[in-house]
Amino acid sequence: MKCRVCRGPAVIDVRRHNANFCAEHFLKLCRDQVAKAIDQFDMVAPGDRLLVAVSGGKDSLALWDLLVELGYATDGLYLGLGIGDYSDDSARYAIDFASRRGLRLHCVDLRERYGYDVPTAASATRRVPCSGCGLSKRHVFDEVALEGGYDALVTGHNLDDEAAVLYGNVMHWHMDYLARQWPVLPAARGFPRKVKPLVRLAERETAAYCVLRGIDYQVEECPMAAGNRHLAYKEALNHIEERSPGSKASFYFGFLERAASRLGAETGQDELGSCVRCGAPTPGDVCAFCRLVERATARPATGAESPVDLRPSGPRPGHGPGAGAGLAERTDGGRSERERAAR
Ligand code: AMP
Ligand code: FES
Ligand code: ZN
Ligand code: ZN
């Protein structure tokens, strides 16, 4: 097996590209693919301050490393979900990565900051854990990015993730979600810009990147994600990819090129008011996140305790008119929460 670029001994085959690479040229391929995604989708500009959401897993740590290598100004954000040892270990990987490189990592803990964790939210709402988990992540990511005045929130969704979400959305003909499956969501009133620079890299490649760069990461899957529909879609696509390399990429990028722009997202932004508790945009008085906090922190016996007051001391950063086109993904009606939890 020889490297496509230098003909030296190869360490990895990338069947999608029908090529093998040595360590040096594989790392370069990863950097090039991230740079290409950023450029192709006009994700961020040089000099932007980026907030990278890091879970301690391979994708987000590889992404943070790649963005630093590419010269971007980045800080990290780790959200403690309170899922036992899994969360404690994940935090250690993120903290270790940041401290070794002298990078700034914001650590937010759901229990410390809001008084609940993902297992409590799941039992209080009697919903699958990923539902409260996804809602909490979206809210906290937005809040920290806006508070810190970052130009964009960056997540480690990779090609496998995006292809699986697309597969699920097509399977159930969720036209509204399909319309928003673009790897960039512009900033809007109360929402930061959100970008996914790993869409051109597969999961296996981010894992190999971490190994070659000596990055330790959480290898366990979230113990509460078992039975998640998203995982079943991933498995189905893996079978297809195995027999026909390149299928995932052609499915996902074919959709972006041919269909995504024709679907036209309904923004729904104009109808959104502000949550009376936290200030986040919401179609009702109280946003879905604050309702979750209220349920997850209510004591079953007394039940009547007043919910935690989440009102920030000043106006929510980014509030106010003129922050760009809104996206309905960011409305927080119950149905969309359930669906997005499948991610
Ligand atoms: P997931 O929702 O687990 O598929 O993760 C998708 C992306 O969300 C990851 O690549 C990270 O960028 C981010 N993320 C997930 N979990 C966390 C967490 N606990 N703290 C910070 N970022 C996270
Ligand atoms: Fe862990 Fe959803 S609860 S990923
Ligand atoms: Zn080489
Ligand atoms: Zn709220």
GROMACS .gro file of C-alpha atoms and ligand atoms in nm:
model
  372
    1MET     CA    1   0.000   0.000   0.000
    2LYS     CA    2   0.162   0.323  -0.114
    3CYS     CA    3   0.079   0.685  -0.044
    4ARG     CA    4  -0.097   0.845  -0.337
    5VAL     CA    5   0.109   1.162  -0.295
    6CYS     CA    6   0.466   1.056  -0.209
    7ARG     CA    7   0.463   0.679  -0.289
    8GLY     CA    8   0.600   0.612   0.061
    9PRO     CA    9   0.442   0.343   0.284
   10ALA     CA   10   0.075   0.422   0.348
   11VAL     CA   11  -0.093   0.400   0.690
   12ILE     CA   12  -0.455   0.439   0.584
   13ASP     CA   13  -0.678   0.372   0.287
   14VAL     CA   14  -0.959   0.612   0.210
   15ARG     CA   15  -1.180   0.407  -0.017
   16ARG     CA   16  -1.409   0.700  -0.087
   17HIS     CA   17  -1.117   0.872  -0.259
   18ASN     CA   18  -0.984   0.542  -0.395
   19ALA     CA   19  -0.647   0.627  -0.241
   20ASN     CA   20  -0.399   0.542   0.035
   21PHE     CA   21  -0.199   0.793   0.236
   22CYS     CA   22   0.109   0.808   0.458
   23ALA     CA   23   0.064   0.981   0.796
   24GLU     CA   24   0.192   1.317   0.674
   25HIS     CA   25  -0.028   1.327   0.367
   26PHE     CA   26  -0.332   1.191   0.548
   27LEU     CA   27  -0.305   1.476   0.802
   28LYS     CA   28  -0.272   1.718   0.514
   29LEU     CA   29  -0.580   1.565   0.348
   30CYS     CA   30  -0.779   1.630   0.669
   31ARG     CA   31  -0.663   1.992   0.688
   32ASP     CA   32  -0.738   2.042   0.319
   33GLN     CA   33  -1.087   1.894   0.352
   34VAL     CA   34  -1.172   2.122   0.644
   35ALA     CA   35  -1.030   2.426   0.464
   36LYS     CA   36  -1.229   2.328   0.154
   37ALA     CA   37  -1.555   2.289   0.350
   38ILE     CA   38  -1.504   2.630   0.515
   39ASP     CA   39  -1.438   2.786   0.178
   40GLN     CA   40  -1.706   2.598  -0.019
   41PHE     CA   41  -1.984   2.695   0.223
   42ASP     CA   42  -1.840   3.030   0.324
   43MET     CA   43  -1.850   2.921   0.688
   44VAL     CA   44  -1.618   3.165   0.863
   45ALA     CA   45  -1.377   3.443   0.774
   46PRO     CA   46  -1.012   3.477   0.876
   47GLY     CA   47  -0.995   3.659   1.209
   48ASP     CA   48  -1.336   3.537   1.328
   49ARG     CA   49  -1.351   3.428   1.692
   50LEU     CA   50  -1.485   3.073   1.699
   51LEU     CA   51  -1.641   2.878   1.983
   52VAL     CA   52  -1.586   2.505   1.929
   53ALA     CA   53  -1.831   2.276   2.110
   54VAL     CA   54  -1.612   1.989   2.231
   55SER     CA   55  -1.764   1.672   2.371
   56GLY     CA   56  -1.432   1.498   2.442
   57GLY     CA   57  -1.497   1.265   2.147
   58LYS     CA   58  -1.283   1.219   1.835
   59ASP     CA   59  -1.476   1.450   1.603
   60SER     CA   60  -1.482   1.766   1.808
   61LEU     CA   61  -1.124   1.727   1.937
   62ALA     CA   62  -0.995   1.659   1.584
   63LEU     CA   63  -1.190   1.961   1.467
   64TRP     CA   64  -1.048   2.189   1.735
   65ASP     CA   65  -0.697   2.071   1.653
   66LEU     CA   66  -0.754   2.123   1.280
   67LEU     CA   67  -0.891   2.474   1.328
   68VAL     CA   68  -0.591   2.568   1.542
   69GLU     CA   69  -0.359   2.421   1.276
   70LEU     CA   70  -0.539   2.628   1.013
   71GLY     CA   71  -0.475   2.942   1.218
   72TYR     CA   72  -0.822   3.019   1.349
   73ALA     CA   73  -0.879   3.192   1.684
   74THR     CA   74  -1.073   2.938   1.885
   75ASP     CA   75  -1.201   2.876   2.236
   76GLY     CA   76  -1.372   2.553   2.341
   77LEU     CA   77  -1.696   2.480   2.523
   78TYR     CA   78  -1.758   2.158   2.714
   79LEU     CA   79  -2.105   2.095   2.851
   80GLY     CA   80  -2.130   1.856   3.147
   81LEU     CA   81  -2.448   1.657   3.094
   82GLY     CA   82  -2.426   1.463   3.422
   83ILE     CA   83  -2.426   1.117   3.261
   84GLY     CA   84  -2.215   0.946   3.530
   85ASP     CA   85  -1.862   0.830   3.453
   86TYR     CA   86  -1.919   0.889   3.083
   87SER     CA   87  -1.951   1.266   3.137
   88ASP     CA   88  -1.667   1.278   3.392
   89ASP     CA   89  -1.430   1.097   3.155
   90SER     CA   90  -1.539   1.305   2.856
   91ALA     CA   91  -1.468   1.625   3.051
   92ARG     CA   92  -1.118   1.501   3.132
   93TYR     CA   93  -1.035   1.445   2.764
   94ALA     CA   94  -1.155   1.793   2.672
   95ILE     CA   95  -0.975   1.961   2.963
   96ASP     CA   96  -0.655   1.768   2.900
   97PHE     CA   97  -0.657   1.860   2.530
   98ALA     CA   98  -0.705   2.229   2.606
   99SER     CA   99  -0.450   2.250   2.886
  100ARG     CA  100  -0.176   2.075   2.687
  101ARG     CA  101  -0.215   2.332   2.413
  102GLY     CA  102  -0.280   2.635   2.633
  103LEU     CA  103  -0.626   2.680   2.481
  104ARG     CA  104  -0.922   2.832   2.664
  105LEU     CA  105  -1.205   2.592   2.745
  106HIS     CA  106  -1.536   2.707   2.893
  107CYS     CA  107  -1.679   2.431   3.111
  108VAL     CA  108  -2.048   2.454   3.184
  109ASP     CA  109  -2.218   2.196   3.403
  110LEU     CA  110  -2.594   2.150   3.366
  111ARG     CA  111  -2.638   2.067   3.733
  112GLU     CA  112  -2.426   2.355   3.861
  113ARG     CA  113  -2.568   2.617   3.630
  114TYR     CA  114  -2.931   2.507   3.591
  115GLY     CA  115  -2.992   2.255   3.870
  116TYR     CA  116  -3.058   1.938   3.667
  117ASP     CA  117  -2.881   1.679   3.452
  118VAL     CA  118  -2.977   1.469   3.150
  119PRO     CA  119  -3.086   1.156   3.343
  120THR     CA  120  -3.309   1.371   3.572
  121ALA     CA  121  -3.458   1.551   3.273
  122ALA     CA  122  -3.532   1.217   3.103
  123SER     CA  123  -3.717   1.078   3.402
  124ALA     CA  124  -3.901   1.404   3.476
  125THR     CA  125  -4.024   1.438   3.117
  126ARG     CA  126  -4.059   1.062   3.050
  127ARG     CA  127  -3.891   1.118   2.716
  128VAL     CA  128  -3.586   0.950   2.565
  129PRO     CA  129  -3.269   1.102   2.720
  130CYS     CA  130  -3.149   1.240   2.386
  131SER     CA  131  -3.451   1.470   2.377
  132GLY     CA  132  -3.354   1.674   2.686
  133CYS     CA  133  -2.987   1.626   2.601
  134GLY     CA  134  -3.026   1.781   2.254
  135LEU     CA  135  -3.244   2.066   2.377
  136SER     CA  136  -2.997   2.145   2.658
  137LYS     CA  137  -2.699   2.141   2.420
  138ARG     CA  138  -2.864   2.372   2.169
  139HIS     CA  139  -2.969   2.620   2.437
  140VAL     CA  140  -2.640   2.628   2.626
  141PHE     CA  141  -2.428   2.643   2.307
  142ASP     CA  142  -2.631   2.942   2.186
  143GLU     CA  143  -2.619   3.114   2.524
  144VAL     CA  144  -2.243   3.079   2.573
  145ALA     CA  145  -2.163   3.178   2.213
  146LEU     CA  146  -2.375   3.493   2.242
  147GLU     CA  147  -2.250   3.582   2.590
  148GLY     CA  148  -1.892   3.553   2.471
  149GLY     CA  149  -1.955   3.753   2.152
  150TYR     CA  150  -1.819   3.474   1.929
  151ASP     CA  151  -1.858   3.504   1.553
  152ALA     CA  152  -1.964   3.143   1.514
  153LEU     CA  153  -2.043   2.829   1.708
  154VAL     CA  154  -1.863   2.531   1.555
  155THR     CA  155  -1.969   2.168   1.602
  156GLY     CA  156  -1.803   1.841   1.506
  157HIS     CA  157  -2.083   1.689   1.297
  158ASN     CA  158  -1.910   1.479   1.032
  159LEU     CA  159  -2.009   1.330   0.698
  160ASP     CA  160  -2.153   1.016   0.861
  161ASP     CA  161  -2.367   1.228   1.096
  162GLU     CA  162  -2.500   1.451   0.823
  163ALA     CA  163  -2.568   1.166   0.581
  164ALA     CA  164  -2.756   0.976   0.857
  165VAL     CA  165  -2.967   1.282   0.944
  166LEU     CA  166  -3.042   1.332   0.576
  167TYR     CA  167  -3.138   0.966   0.542
  168GLY     CA  168  -3.379   0.995   0.837
  169ASN     CA  169  -3.529   1.316   0.704
  170VAL     CA  170  -3.582   1.165   0.361
  171MET     CA  171  -3.716   0.842   0.507
  172HIS     CA  172  -3.987   1.036   0.692
  173TRP     CA  173  -4.017   1.320   0.440
  174HIS     CA  174  -3.951   1.591   0.694
  175MET     CA  175  -3.952   1.865   0.434
  176ASP     CA  176  -3.893   2.142   0.686
  177TYR     CA  177  -3.582   1.974   0.824
  178LEU     CA  178  -3.459   1.891   0.477
  179ALA     CA  179  -3.483   2.257   0.388
  180ARG     CA  180  -3.246   2.341   0.670
  181GLN     CA  181  -2.986   2.073   0.623
  182TRP     CA  182  -2.719   2.313   0.515
  183PRO     CA  183  -2.383   2.305   0.698
  184VAL     CA  184  -2.409   2.675   0.784
  185LEU     CA  185  -2.691   2.848   0.970
  186PRO     CA  186  -2.657   3.226   0.962
  187ALA     CA  187  -2.678   3.433   1.279
  188ALA     CA  188  -3.026   3.551   1.367
  189ARG     CA  189  -3.187   3.745   1.648
  190GLY     CA  190  -3.089   3.555   1.962
  191PHE     CA  191  -2.891   3.289   1.775
  192PRO     CA  192  -2.522   3.266   1.683
  193ARG     CA  193  -2.399   3.161   1.341
  194LYS     CA  194  -2.353   2.781   1.342
  195VAL     CA  195  -2.112   2.590   1.122
  196LYS     CA  196  -2.004   2.229   1.064
  197PRO     CA  197  -1.657   2.224   0.907
  198LEU     CA  198  -1.618   1.843   0.932
  199VAL     CA  199  -1.882   1.758   0.672
  200ARG     CA  200  -1.614   1.652   0.424
  201LEU     CA  201  -1.455   1.402   0.667
  202ALA     CA  202  -1.591   1.063   0.775
  203GLU     CA  203  -1.592   0.929   1.129
  204ARG     CA  204  -1.317   0.679   1.055
  205GLU     CA  205  -1.099   0.964   0.932
  206THR     CA  206  -1.143   1.181   1.241
  207ALA     CA  207  -1.055   0.878   1.455
  208ALA     CA  208  -0.742   0.815   1.247
  209TYR     CA  209  -0.655   1.184   1.267
  210CYS     CA  210  -0.667   1.174   1.648
  211VAL     CA  211  -0.452   0.861   1.663
  212LEU     CA  212  -0.191   1.008   1.430
  213ARG     CA  213  -0.187   1.339   1.619
  214GLY     CA  214  -0.166   1.168   1.961
  215ILE     CA  215  -0.501   1.307   2.075
  216ASP     CA  216  -0.667   1.100   2.350
  217TYR     CA  217  -1.043   1.096   2.323
  218GLN     CA  218  -1.355   0.938   2.471
  219VAL     CA  219  -1.406   0.614   2.277
  220GLU     CA  220  -1.726   0.510   2.455
  221GLU     CA  221  -2.061   0.597   2.302
  222CYS     CA  222  -2.306   0.781   2.524
  223PRO     CA  223  -2.465   0.509   2.741
  224MET     CA  224  -2.804   0.678   2.714
  225ALA     CA  225  -2.810   0.684   2.334
  226ALA     CA  226  -2.895   0.313   2.294
  227GLY     CA  227  -3.194   0.262   2.066
  228ASN     CA  228  -3.149   0.608   1.912
  229ARG     CA  229  -3.292   0.601   1.559
  230HIS     CA  230  -3.000   0.800   1.431
  231LEU     CA  231  -2.766   0.510   1.513
  232ALA     CA  232  -2.982   0.272   1.308
  233TYR     CA  233  -2.961   0.506   1.008
  234LYS     CA  234  -2.584   0.519   1.047
  235GLU     CA  235  -2.561   0.141   1.046
  236ALA     CA  236  -2.777   0.114   0.735
  237LEU     CA  237  -2.557   0.365   0.552
  238ASN     CA  238  -2.241   0.188   0.669
  239HIS     CA  239  -2.364  -0.130   0.498
  240ILE     CA  240  -2.418   0.057   0.175
  241GLU     CA  241  -2.085   0.241   0.200
  242GLU     CA  242  -1.904  -0.088   0.259
  243ARG     CA  243  -2.031  -0.227  -0.071
  244SER     CA  244  -2.018   0.096  -0.259
  245PRO     CA  245  -1.753   0.339  -0.128
  246GLY     CA  246  -1.843   0.703  -0.180
  247SER     CA  247  -2.219   0.648  -0.147
  248LYS     CA  248  -2.254   0.862   0.166
  249ALA     CA  249  -2.066   1.153   0.015
  250SER     CA  250  -2.259   1.138  -0.311
  251PHE     CA  251  -2.590   1.113  -0.121
  252TYR     CA  252  -2.516   1.411   0.106
  253PHE     CA  253  -2.333   1.641  -0.136
  254GLY     CA  254  -2.569   1.545  -0.419
  255PHE     CA  255  -2.855   1.661  -0.198
  256LEU     CA  256  -2.681   1.988  -0.112
  257GLU     CA  257  -2.600   2.059  -0.477
  258ARG     CA  258  -2.926   1.957  -0.634
  259ALA     CA  259  -3.205   1.984  -0.382
  260ALA     CA  260  -3.127   2.186  -0.069
  261SER     CA  261  -3.152   2.530  -0.225
  262ARG     CA  262  -3.482   2.448  -0.398
  263LEU     CA  263  -3.659   2.365  -0.075
  264GLY     CA  264  -3.644   2.720   0.068
  265ALA     CA  265  -3.651   2.730   0.446
  266GLU     CA  266  -3.947   2.892   0.620
  267THR     CA  267  -3.782   3.114   0.874
  268GLY     CA  268  -4.070   3.172   1.113
  269GLN     CA  269  -3.838   3.426   1.273
  270ASP     CA  270  -4.083   3.713   1.267
  271GLU     CA  271  -4.332   3.530   1.484
  272LEU     CA  272  -4.080   3.461   1.760
  273GLY     CA  273  -4.103   3.655   2.082
  274SER     CA  274  -3.861   3.639   2.375
  275CYS     CA  275  -3.876   3.391   2.660
  276VAL     CA  276  -3.993   3.573   2.973
  277ARG     CA  277  -3.741   3.378   3.182
  278CYS     CA  278  -3.419   3.360   2.980
  279GLY     CA  279  -3.474   3.595   2.685
  280ALA     CA  280  -3.420   3.328   2.419
  281PRO     CA  281  -3.638   3.348   2.107
  282THR     CA  282  -3.953   3.141   2.142
  283PRO     CA  283  -4.298   3.116   1.986
  284GLY     CA  284  -4.459   3.113   2.334
  285ASP     CA  285  -4.403   3.297   2.662
  286VAL     CA  286  -4.159   3.046   2.809
  287CYS     CA  287  -3.907   2.869   2.588
  288ALA     CA  288  -3.879   2.491   2.565
  289PHE     CA  289  -3.552   2.496   2.756
  290CYS     CA  290  -3.695   2.687   3.052
  291ARG     CA  291  -3.993   2.450   3.055
  292LEU     CA  292  -3.750   2.159   3.064
  293VAL     CA  293  -3.557   2.319   3.352
  294GLU     CA  294  -3.881   2.377   3.539
  295ARG     CA  295  -3.989   2.014   3.506
  296ALA     CA  296  -3.646   1.869   3.577
  297THR     CA  297  -3.593   2.078   3.890
  298ALA     CA  298  -3.945   2.040   4.035
  299ARG     CA  299  -3.950   1.817   4.345
  300PRO     CA  300  -4.219   1.550   4.302
  301ALA     CA  301  -4.339   1.576   4.664
  302THR     CA  302  -4.385   1.951   4.688
  303GLY     CA  303  -4.408   2.032   4.318
  304ALA     CA  304  -4.503   2.391   4.402
  305GLU     CA  305  -4.156   2.538   4.431
  306SER     CA  306  -4.089   2.829   4.205
  307PRO     CA  307  -3.870   2.742   3.911
  308VAL     CA  308  -3.514   2.861   3.887
  309ASP     CA  309  -3.503   3.220   3.765
  310LEU     CA  310  -3.287   3.211   3.454
  311ARG     CA  311  -3.334   3.571   3.362
  312PRO     CA  312  -2.995   3.714   3.270
  313SER     CA  313  -2.893   4.038   3.437
  314GLY     CA  314  -2.885   4.227   3.107
  315PRO     CA  315  -3.053   4.171   2.772
  316ARG     CA  316  -2.957   3.849   2.598
  317PRO     CA  317  -2.658   3.924   2.375
  318GLY     CA  318  -2.745   3.922   2.009
  319HIS     CA  319  -3.100   4.027   2.085
  320GLY     CA  320  -3.243   4.303   1.882
  321PRO     CA  321  -3.332   4.355   1.523
  322GLY     CA  322  -3.123   4.307   1.216
  323ALA     CA  323  -2.924   3.998   1.306
  324GLY     CA  324  -2.978   3.826   0.973
  325ALA     CA  325  -3.214   3.565   0.837
  326GLY     CA  326  -3.378   3.341   1.091
  327LEU     CA  327  -3.421   2.969   1.062
  328ALA     CA  328  -3.715   2.767   1.171
  329GLU     CA  329  -3.484   2.500   1.311
  330ARG     CA  330  -3.436   2.745   1.586
  331THR     CA  331  -3.798   2.770   1.683
  332ASP     CA  332  -3.863   2.546   1.975
  333GLY     CA  333  -4.200   2.385   1.921
  334GLY     CA  334  -4.236   2.040   2.080
  335ARG     CA  335  -4.246   1.844   1.756
  336SER     CA  336  -3.920   1.975   1.623
  337GLU     CA  337  -3.752   1.906   1.956
  338ARG     CA  338  -3.848   1.542   1.935
  339GLU     CA  339  -3.726   1.513   1.582
  340ARG     CA  340  -3.402   1.695   1.635
  341ALA     CA  341  -3.337   1.477   1.937
  342ALA     CA  342  -3.287   1.194   1.690
  343ARG     CA  343  -2.957   1.355   1.604
  344AMP     P1  344  -2.368   1.471   1.912
  344AMP     O1  345  -2.484   1.560   1.943
  344AMP     O2  346  -2.326   1.390   2.030
  344AMP     O3  347  -2.381   1.395   1.785
  344AMP     O4  348  -2.247   1.569   1.890
  344AMP     C1  349  -2.242   1.658   1.783
  344AMP     C2  350  -2.147   1.769   1.817
  344AMP     O5  351  -2.201   1.844   1.925
  344AMP     C3  352  -2.010   1.726   1.865
  344AMP     O6  353  -1.923   1.701   1.758
  344AMP     C4  354  -1.968   1.845   1.946
  344AMP     O7  355  -1.925   1.950   1.862
  344AMP     C5  356  -2.098   1.888   2.011
  344AMP     N1  357  -2.117   1.826   2.145
  344AMP     C6  358  -2.181   1.710   2.174
  344AMP     N2  359  -2.180   1.688   2.308
  344AMP     C7  360  -2.118   1.793   2.365
  344AMP     C8  361  -2.086   1.831   2.499
  344AMP     N3  362  -2.121   1.756   2.603
  344AMP     N4  363  -2.019   1.947   2.520
  344AMP     C9  364  -1.983   2.025   2.415
  344AMP     N5  365  -2.009   1.993   2.287
  344AMP    C10  366  -2.076   1.881   2.261
  345FES    FE1  367  -2.641   1.098   2.529
  345FES    FE2  368  -2.834   1.169   2.378
  345FES     S1  369  -2.840   1.135   2.586
  345FES     S2  370  -2.633   1.144   2.320
  346ZN      ZN  371   0.279   1.055   0.155
  347ZN      ZN  372  -3.619   3.042   2.829
   0.00000   0.00000   0.00000
